[in-house]
PDB file of C-alpha atoms and ligand atoms in Angstrom:
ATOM      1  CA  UNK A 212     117.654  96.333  94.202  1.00  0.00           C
ATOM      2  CA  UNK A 213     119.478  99.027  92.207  1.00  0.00           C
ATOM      3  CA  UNK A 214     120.263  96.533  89.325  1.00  0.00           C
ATOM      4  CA  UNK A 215     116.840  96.232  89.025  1.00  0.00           C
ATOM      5  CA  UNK A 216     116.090  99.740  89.664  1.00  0.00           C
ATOM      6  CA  UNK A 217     118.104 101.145  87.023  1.00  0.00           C
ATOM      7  CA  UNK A 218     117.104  98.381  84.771  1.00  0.00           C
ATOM      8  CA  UNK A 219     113.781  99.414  84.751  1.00  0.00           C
ATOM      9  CA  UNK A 220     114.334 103.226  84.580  1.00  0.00           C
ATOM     10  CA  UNK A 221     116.496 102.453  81.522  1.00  0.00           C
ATOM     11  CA  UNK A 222     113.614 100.480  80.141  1.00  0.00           C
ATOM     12  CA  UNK A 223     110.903 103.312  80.406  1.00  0.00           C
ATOM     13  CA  UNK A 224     109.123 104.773  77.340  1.00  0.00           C
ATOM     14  CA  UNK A 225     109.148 102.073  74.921  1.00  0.00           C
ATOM     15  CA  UNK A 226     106.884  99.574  73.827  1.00  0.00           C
ATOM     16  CA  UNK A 227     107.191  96.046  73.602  1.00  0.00           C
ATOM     17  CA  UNK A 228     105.945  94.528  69.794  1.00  0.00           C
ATOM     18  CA  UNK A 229     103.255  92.865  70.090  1.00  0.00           C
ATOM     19  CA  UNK A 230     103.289  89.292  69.640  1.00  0.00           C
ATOM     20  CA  UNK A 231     101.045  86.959  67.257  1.00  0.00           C
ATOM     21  CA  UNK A 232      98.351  84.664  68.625  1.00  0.00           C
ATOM     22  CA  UNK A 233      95.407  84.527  69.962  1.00  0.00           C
ATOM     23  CA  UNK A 234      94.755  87.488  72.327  1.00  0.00           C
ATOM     24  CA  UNK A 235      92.311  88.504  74.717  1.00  0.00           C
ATOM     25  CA  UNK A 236      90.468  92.119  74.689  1.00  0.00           C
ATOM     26  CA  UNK A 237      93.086  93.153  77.653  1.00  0.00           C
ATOM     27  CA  UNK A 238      95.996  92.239  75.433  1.00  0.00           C
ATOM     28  CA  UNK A 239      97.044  88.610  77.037  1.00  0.00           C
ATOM     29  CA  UNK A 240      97.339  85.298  75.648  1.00  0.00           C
ATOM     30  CA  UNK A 241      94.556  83.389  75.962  1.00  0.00           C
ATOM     31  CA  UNK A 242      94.288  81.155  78.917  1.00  0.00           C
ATOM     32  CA  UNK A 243      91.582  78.791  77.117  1.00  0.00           C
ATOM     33  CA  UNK A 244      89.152  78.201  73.842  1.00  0.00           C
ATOM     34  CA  UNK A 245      86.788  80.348  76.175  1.00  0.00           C
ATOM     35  CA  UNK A 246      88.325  83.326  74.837  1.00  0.00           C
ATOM     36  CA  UNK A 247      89.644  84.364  78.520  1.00  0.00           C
ATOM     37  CA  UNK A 248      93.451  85.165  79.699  1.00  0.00           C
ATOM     38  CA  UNK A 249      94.424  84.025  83.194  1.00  0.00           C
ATOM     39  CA  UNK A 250      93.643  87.340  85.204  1.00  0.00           C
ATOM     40  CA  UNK A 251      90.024  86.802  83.733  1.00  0.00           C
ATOM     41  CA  UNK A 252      89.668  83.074  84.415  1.00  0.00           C
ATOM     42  CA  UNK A 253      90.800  83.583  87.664  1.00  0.00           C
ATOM     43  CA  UNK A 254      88.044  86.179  87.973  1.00  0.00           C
ATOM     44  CA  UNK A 255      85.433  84.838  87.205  1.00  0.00           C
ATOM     45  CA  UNK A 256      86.171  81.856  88.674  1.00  0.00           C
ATOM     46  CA  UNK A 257      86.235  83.256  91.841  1.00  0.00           C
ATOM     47  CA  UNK A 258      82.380  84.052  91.503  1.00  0.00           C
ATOM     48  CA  UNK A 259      81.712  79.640  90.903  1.00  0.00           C
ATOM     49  CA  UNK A 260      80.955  78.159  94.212  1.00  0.00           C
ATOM     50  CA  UNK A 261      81.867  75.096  92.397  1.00  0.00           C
ATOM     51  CA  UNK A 262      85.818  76.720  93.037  1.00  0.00           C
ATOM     52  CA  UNK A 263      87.535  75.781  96.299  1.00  0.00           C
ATOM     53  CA  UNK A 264      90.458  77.950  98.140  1.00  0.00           C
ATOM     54  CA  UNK A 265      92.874  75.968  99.730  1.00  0.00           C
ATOM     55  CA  UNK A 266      92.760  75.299 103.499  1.00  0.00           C
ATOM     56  CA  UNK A 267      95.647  76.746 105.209  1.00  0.00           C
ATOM     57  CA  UNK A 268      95.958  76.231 109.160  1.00  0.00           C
ATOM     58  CA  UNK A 269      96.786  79.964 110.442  1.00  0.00           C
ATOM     59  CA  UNK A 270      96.884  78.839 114.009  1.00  0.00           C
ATOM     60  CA  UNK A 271     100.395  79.252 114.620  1.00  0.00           C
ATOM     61  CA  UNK A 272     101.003  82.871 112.885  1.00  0.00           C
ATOM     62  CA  UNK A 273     100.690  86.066 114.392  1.00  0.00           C
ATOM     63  CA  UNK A 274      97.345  87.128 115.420  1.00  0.00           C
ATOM     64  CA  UNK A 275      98.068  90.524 114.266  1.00  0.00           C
ATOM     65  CA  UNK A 276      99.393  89.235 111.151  1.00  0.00           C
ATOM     66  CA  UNK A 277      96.670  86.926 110.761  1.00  0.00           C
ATOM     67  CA  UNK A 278      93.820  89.406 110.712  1.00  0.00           C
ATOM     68  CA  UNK A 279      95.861  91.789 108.003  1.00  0.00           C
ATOM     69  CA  UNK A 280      94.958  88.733 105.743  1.00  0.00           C
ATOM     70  CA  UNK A 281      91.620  89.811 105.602  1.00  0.00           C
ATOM     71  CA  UNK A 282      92.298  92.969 103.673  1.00  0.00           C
ATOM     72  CA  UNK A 283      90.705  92.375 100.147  1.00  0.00           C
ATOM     73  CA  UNK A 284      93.747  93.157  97.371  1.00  0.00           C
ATOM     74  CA  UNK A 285      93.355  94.311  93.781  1.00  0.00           C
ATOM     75  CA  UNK A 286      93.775  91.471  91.479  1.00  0.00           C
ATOM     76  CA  UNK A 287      95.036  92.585  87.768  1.00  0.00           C
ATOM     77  CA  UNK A 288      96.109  91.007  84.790  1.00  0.00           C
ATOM     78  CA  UNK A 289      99.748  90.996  83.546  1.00  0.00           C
ATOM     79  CA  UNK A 290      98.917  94.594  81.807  1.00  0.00           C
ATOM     80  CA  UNK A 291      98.260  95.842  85.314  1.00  0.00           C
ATOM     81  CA  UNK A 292      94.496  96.052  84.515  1.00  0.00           C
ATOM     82  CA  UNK A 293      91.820  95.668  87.628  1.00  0.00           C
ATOM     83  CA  UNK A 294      90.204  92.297  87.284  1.00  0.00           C
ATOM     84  CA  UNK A 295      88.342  91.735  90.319  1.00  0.00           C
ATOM     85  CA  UNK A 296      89.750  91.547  94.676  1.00  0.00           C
ATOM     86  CA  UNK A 297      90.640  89.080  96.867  1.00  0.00           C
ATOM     87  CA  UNK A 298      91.442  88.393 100.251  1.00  0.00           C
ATOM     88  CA  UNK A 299      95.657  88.995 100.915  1.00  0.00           C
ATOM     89  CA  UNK A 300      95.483  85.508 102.210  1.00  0.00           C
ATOM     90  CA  UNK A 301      94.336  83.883  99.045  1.00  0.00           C
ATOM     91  CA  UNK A 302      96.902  86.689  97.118  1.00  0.00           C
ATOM     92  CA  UNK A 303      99.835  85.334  98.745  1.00  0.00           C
ATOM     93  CA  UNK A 304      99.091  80.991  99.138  1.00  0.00           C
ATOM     94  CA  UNK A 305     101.574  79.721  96.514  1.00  0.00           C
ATOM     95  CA  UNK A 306      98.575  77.648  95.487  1.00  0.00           C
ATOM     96  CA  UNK A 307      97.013  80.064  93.644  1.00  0.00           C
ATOM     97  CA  UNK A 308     100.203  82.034  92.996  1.00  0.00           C
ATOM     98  CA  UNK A 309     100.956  78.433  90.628  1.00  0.00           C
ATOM     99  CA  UNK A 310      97.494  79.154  89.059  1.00  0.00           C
ATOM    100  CA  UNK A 311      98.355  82.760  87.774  1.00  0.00           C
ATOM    101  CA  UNK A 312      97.030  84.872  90.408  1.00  0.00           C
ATOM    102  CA  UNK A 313      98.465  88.045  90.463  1.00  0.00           C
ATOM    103  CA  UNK A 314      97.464  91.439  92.935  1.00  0.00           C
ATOM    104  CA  UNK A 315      98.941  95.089  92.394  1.00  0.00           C
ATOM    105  CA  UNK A 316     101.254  96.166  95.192  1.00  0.00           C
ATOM    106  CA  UNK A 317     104.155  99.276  95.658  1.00  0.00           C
ATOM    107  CA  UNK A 318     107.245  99.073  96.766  1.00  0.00           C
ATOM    108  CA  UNK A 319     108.598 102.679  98.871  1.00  0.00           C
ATOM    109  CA  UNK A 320     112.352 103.985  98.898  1.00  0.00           C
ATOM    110  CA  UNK A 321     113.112 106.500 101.204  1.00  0.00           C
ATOM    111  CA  UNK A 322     116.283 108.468 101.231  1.00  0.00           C
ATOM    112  CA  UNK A 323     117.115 111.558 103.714  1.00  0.00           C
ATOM    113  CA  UNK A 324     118.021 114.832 102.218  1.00  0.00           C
ATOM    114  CA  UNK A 325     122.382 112.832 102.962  1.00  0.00           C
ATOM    115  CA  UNK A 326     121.211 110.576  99.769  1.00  0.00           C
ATOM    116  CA  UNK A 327     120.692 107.602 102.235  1.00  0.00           C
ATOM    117  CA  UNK A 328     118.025 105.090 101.487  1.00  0.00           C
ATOM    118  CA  UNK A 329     116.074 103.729 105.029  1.00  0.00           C
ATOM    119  CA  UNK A 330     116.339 100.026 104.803  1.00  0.00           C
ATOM    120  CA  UNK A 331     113.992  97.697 107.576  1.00  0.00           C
ATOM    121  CA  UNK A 332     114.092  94.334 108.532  1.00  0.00           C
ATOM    122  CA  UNK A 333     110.886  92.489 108.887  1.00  0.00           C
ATOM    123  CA  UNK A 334     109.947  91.504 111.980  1.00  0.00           C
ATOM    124  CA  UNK A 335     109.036  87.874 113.149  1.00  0.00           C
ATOM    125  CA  UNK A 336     105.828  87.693 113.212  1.00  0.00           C
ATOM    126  CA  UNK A 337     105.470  88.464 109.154  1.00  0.00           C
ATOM    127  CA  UNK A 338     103.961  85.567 107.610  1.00  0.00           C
ATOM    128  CA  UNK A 339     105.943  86.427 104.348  1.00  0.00           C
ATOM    129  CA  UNK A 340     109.462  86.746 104.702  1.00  0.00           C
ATOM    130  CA  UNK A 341     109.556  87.408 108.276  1.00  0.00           C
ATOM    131  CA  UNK A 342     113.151  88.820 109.759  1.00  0.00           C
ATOM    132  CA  UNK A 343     114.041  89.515 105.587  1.00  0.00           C
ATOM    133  CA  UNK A 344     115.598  92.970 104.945  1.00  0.00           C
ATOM    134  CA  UNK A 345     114.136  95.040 102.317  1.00  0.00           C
ATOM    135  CA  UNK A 346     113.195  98.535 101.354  1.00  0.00           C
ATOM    136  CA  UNK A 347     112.049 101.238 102.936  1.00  0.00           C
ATOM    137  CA  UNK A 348     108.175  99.639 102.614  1.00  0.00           C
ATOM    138  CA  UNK A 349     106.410  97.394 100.615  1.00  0.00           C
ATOM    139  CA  UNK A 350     102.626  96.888 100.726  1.00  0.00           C
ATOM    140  CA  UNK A 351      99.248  96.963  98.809  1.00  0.00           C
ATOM    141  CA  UNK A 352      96.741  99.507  97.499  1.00  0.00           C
ATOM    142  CA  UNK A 353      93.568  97.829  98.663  1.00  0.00           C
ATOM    143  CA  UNK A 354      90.208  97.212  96.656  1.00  0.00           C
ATOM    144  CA  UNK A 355      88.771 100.530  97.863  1.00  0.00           C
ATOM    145  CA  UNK A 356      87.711 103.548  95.679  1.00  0.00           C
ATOM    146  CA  UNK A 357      90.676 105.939  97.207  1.00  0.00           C
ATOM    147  CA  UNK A 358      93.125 103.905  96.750  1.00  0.00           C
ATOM    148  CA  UNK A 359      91.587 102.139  93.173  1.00  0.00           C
ATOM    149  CA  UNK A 360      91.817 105.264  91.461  1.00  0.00           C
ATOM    150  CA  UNK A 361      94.298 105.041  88.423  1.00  0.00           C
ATOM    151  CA  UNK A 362      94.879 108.790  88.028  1.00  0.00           C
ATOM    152  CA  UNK A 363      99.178 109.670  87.760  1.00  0.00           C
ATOM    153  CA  UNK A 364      98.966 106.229  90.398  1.00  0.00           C
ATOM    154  CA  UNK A 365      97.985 108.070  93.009  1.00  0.00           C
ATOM    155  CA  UNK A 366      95.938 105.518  94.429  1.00  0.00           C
ATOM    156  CA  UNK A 367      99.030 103.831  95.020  1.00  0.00           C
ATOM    157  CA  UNK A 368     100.757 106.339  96.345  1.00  0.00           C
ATOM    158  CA  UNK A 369      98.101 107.159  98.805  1.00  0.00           C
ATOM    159  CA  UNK A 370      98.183 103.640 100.059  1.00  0.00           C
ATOM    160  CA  UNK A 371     102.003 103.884 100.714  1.00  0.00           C
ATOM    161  CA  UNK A 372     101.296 107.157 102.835  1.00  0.00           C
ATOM    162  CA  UNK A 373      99.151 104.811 104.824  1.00  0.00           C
ATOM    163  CA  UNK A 374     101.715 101.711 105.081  1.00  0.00           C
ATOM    164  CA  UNK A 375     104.856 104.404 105.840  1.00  0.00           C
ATOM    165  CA  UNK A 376     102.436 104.937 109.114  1.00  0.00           C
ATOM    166  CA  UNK A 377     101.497 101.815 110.080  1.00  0.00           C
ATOM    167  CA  UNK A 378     104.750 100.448 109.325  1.00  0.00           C
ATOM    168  CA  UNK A 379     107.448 103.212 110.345  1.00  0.00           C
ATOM    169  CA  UNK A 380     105.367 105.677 112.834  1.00  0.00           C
ATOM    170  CA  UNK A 381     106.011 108.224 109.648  1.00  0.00           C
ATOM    171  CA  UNK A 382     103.328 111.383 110.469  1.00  0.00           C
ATOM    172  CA  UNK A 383     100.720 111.297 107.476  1.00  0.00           C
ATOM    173  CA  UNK A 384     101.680 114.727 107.014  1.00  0.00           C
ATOM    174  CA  UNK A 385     105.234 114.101 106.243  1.00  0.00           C
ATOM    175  CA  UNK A 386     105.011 112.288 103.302  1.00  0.00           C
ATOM    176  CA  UNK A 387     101.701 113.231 101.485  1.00  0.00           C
ATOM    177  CA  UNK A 388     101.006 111.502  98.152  1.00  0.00           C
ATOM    178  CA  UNK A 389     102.016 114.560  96.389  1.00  0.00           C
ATOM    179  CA  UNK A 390     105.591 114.082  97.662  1.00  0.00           C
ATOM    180  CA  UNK A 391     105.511 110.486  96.668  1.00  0.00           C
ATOM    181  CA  UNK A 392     107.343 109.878  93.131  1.00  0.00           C
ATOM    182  CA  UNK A 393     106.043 107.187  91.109  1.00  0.00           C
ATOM    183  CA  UNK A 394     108.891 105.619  88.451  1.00  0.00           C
ATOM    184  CA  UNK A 395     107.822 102.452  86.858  1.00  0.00           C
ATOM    185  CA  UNK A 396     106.521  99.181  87.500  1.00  0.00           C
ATOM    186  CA  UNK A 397     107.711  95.693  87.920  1.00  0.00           C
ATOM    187  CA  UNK A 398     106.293  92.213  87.900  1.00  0.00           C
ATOM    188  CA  UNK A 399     107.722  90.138  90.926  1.00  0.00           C
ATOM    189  CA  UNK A 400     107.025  86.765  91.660  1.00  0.00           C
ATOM    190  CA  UNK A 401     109.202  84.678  94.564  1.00  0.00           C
ATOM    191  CA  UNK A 402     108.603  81.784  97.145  1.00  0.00           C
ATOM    192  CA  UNK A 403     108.783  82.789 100.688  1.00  0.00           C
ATOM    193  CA  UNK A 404     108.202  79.090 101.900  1.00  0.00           C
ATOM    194  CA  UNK A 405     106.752  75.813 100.501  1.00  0.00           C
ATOM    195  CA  UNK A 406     102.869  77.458 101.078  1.00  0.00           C
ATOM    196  CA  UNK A 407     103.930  81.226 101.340  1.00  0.00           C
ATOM    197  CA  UNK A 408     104.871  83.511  98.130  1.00  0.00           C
ATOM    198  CA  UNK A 409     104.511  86.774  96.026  1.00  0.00           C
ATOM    199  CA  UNK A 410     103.387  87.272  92.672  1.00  0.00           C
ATOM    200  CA  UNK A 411     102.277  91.177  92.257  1.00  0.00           C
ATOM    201  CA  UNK A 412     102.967  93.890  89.550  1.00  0.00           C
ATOM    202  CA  UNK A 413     104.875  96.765  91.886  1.00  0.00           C
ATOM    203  CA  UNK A 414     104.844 100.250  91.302  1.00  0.00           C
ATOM    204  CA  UNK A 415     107.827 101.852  92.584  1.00  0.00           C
ATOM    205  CA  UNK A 416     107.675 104.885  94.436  1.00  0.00           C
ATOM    206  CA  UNK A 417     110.298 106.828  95.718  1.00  0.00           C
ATOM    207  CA  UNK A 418     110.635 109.735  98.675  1.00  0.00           C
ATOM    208  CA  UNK A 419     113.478 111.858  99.729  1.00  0.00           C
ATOM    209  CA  UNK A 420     112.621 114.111 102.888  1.00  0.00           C
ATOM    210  CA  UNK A 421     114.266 113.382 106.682  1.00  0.00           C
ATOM    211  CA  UNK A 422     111.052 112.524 108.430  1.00  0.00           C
ATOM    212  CA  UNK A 423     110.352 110.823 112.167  1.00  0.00           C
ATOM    213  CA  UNK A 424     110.306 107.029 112.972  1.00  0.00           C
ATOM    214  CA  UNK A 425     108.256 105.351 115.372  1.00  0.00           C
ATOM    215  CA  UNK A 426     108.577 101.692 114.245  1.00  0.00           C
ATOM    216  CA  UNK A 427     105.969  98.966 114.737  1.00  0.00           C
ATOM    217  CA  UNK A 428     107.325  96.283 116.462  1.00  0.00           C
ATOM    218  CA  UNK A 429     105.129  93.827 115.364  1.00  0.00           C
ATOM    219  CA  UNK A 430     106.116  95.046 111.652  1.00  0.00           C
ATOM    220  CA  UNK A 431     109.618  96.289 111.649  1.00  0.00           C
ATOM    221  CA  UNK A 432     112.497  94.866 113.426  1.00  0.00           C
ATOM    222  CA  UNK A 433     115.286  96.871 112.873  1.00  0.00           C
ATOM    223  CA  UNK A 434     116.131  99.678 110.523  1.00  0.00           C
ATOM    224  CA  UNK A 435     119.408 101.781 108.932  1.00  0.00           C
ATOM    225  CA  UNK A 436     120.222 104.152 106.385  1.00  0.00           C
ATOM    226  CA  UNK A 437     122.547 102.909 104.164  1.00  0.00           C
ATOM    227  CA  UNK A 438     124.755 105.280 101.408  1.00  0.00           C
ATOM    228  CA  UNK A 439     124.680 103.542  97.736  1.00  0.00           C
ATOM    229  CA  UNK A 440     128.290 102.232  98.239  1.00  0.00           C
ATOM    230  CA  UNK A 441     127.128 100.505 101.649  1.00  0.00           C
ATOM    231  CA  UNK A 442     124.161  99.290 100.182  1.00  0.00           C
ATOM    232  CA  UNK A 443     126.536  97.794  96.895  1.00  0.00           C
ATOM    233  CA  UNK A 444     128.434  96.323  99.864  1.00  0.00           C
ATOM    234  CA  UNK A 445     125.503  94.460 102.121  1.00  0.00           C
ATOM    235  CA  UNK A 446     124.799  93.236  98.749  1.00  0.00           C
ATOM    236  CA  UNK A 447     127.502  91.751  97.655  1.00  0.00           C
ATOM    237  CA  UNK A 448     128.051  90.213 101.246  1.00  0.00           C
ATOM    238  CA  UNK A 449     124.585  89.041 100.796  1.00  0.00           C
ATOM    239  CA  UNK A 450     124.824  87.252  97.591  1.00  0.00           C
ATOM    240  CA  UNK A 451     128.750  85.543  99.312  1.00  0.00           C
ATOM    241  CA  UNK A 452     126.821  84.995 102.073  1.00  0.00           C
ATOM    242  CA  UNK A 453     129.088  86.465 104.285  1.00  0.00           C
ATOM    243  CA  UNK A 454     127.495  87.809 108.037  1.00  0.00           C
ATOM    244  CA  UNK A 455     126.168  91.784 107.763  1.00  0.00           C
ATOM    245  CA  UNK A 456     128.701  93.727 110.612  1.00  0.00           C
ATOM    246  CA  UNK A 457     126.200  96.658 111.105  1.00  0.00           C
ATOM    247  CA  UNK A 458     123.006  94.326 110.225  1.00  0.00           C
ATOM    248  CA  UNK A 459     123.900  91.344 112.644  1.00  0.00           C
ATOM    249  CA  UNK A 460     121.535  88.926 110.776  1.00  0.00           C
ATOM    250  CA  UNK A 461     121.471  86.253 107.755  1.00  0.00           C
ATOM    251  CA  UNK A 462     122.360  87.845 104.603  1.00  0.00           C
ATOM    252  CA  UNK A 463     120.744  85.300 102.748  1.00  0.00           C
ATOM    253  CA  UNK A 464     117.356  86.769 104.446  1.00  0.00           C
ATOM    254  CA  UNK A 465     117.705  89.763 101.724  1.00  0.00           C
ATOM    255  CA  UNK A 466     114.992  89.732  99.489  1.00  0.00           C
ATOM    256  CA  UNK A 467     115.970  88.422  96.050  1.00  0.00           C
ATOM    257  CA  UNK A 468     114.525  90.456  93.232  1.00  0.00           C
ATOM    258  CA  UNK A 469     116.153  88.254  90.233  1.00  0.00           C
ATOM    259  CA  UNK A 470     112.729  87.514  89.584  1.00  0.00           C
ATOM    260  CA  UNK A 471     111.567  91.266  88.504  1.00  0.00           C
ATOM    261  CA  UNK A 472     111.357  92.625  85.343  1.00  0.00           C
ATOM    262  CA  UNK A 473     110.087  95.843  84.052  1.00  0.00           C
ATOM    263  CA  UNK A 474     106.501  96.243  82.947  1.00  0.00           C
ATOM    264  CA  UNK A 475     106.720  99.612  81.493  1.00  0.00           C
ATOM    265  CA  UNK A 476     108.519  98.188  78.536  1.00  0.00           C
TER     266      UNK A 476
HETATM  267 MN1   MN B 235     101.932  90.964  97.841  1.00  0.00          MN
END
């Protein structure tokens, strides 16, 4: 996570050339002769009723979990432009993942006023991931107009005051969008299982206050605060494979983000 981080930071502020070709009006490759890129296609596709979704068979998931898929998630192109929603479920089938689908999502870290960043462990019952340690929270802005709106990403950052709730038990009024930093962006994509994945363009916010936890078990399994040297450490276990002391859990469940890069080039 901080390789990544700092890559990114590094990376802010310049522009990448742009490339020759054919390009579509939001700055992509084309997709087609139809003069479309993928986030387009995928668009407008969605409005054919000649285009089926996959079946998947949610049966044995988490009811809870189940009925989050319904929330309808902002679907952009690879310049982070809005191209249309969709339903998390259809945002997160590797299916469609393969076909170029991509949704905007943020990804929180928390430190305390001792520099220590508040790690979790999914829970179980997460359909992506599940029992994984990550940061402090990761979620996504949904297609509504409060959370839509562009402006210094505070749409985003609203939605993370929301998740850092629902998630963590963290009072709305002690993290308020206007304490939430915004840094870059990155474009992740990684299989969680052979129909389960992630493909999103993440804005990373970060937070530094000491603030109350009330957990939700159904979300969160387990949490610490970790200084940067621990956190270098569970790492490095992680990637040897070696078992967490503090942790007690796979280390191979950390989420790998070698597939990131920066998208504020
Ligand atoms: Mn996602």
């Amino acid at each position: 996570m901080w390789r990544v981080l700092r890559r990114a930071v590094t990376a802010g502020g310049r522009r990448a050339p742009v490339p020759q070709g054919r390009w579509c009006r939001c700055r992509q490759p084309l997709a087609s002769a139809a003069g479309r890129c993928r986030g387009q296609a995928w668009a407008e596709s969605r409005t054919s009723a000649t285009i089926t979704m996959p079946e998947v068979n949610t049966d044995h998931l988490d009811e809870q979990q189940v009925q989050l898929l319904a929330e309808m998630c902002i679907l952009i192109d690879e310049n982070d432009n809005k191209v249309g929603a969709d339903t998390k479920k259809n945002c997160h089938l590797n299916e469609n993942i393969d076909k170029g689908l991509l949704h905007r999502a943020f990804s929180v870290f928390l430190f305390n006023t001792e520099n220590k960043l508040l790690l979790q462990q999914r829970s179980s019952a997460k359909i992506t991931f599940p029992d994984c340690f990550t940061n402090t929270c990761c979620s996504h802005p949904l297609s509504h107009p409060l959370e839509l709106e562009e402006n210094n990403a505070i749409g985003v950052r609203r939605a993370a005051q929301r998740r850092l709730k629902a998630e963590l038990g963290i009072p709305m009024e002690q993290v308020t969008p206007e304490e939430i930093s915004y840094l870059t962006r990155i474009h992740y994509k990684a299989k969680s299982d052979g129909i389960w994945g992630e493909h999103e363009i993440d804005y990373i916010l970060f937070v530094q206050k000491d603030v109350m936890l009330n957990p939700d078990p159904n979300e969160i399994q387990s949490y610490c605060y970790v200084t940067q040297k621990e956190l270098k450490q569970l790492l490095d276990k992680a990637s040897k494979n070696e078992t967490l002391s503090h942790m007690e859990n796979n280390p191979s469940h950390y989420y790998t983000m070698s597939n990131t890069i920066p998208v504020d080039h």
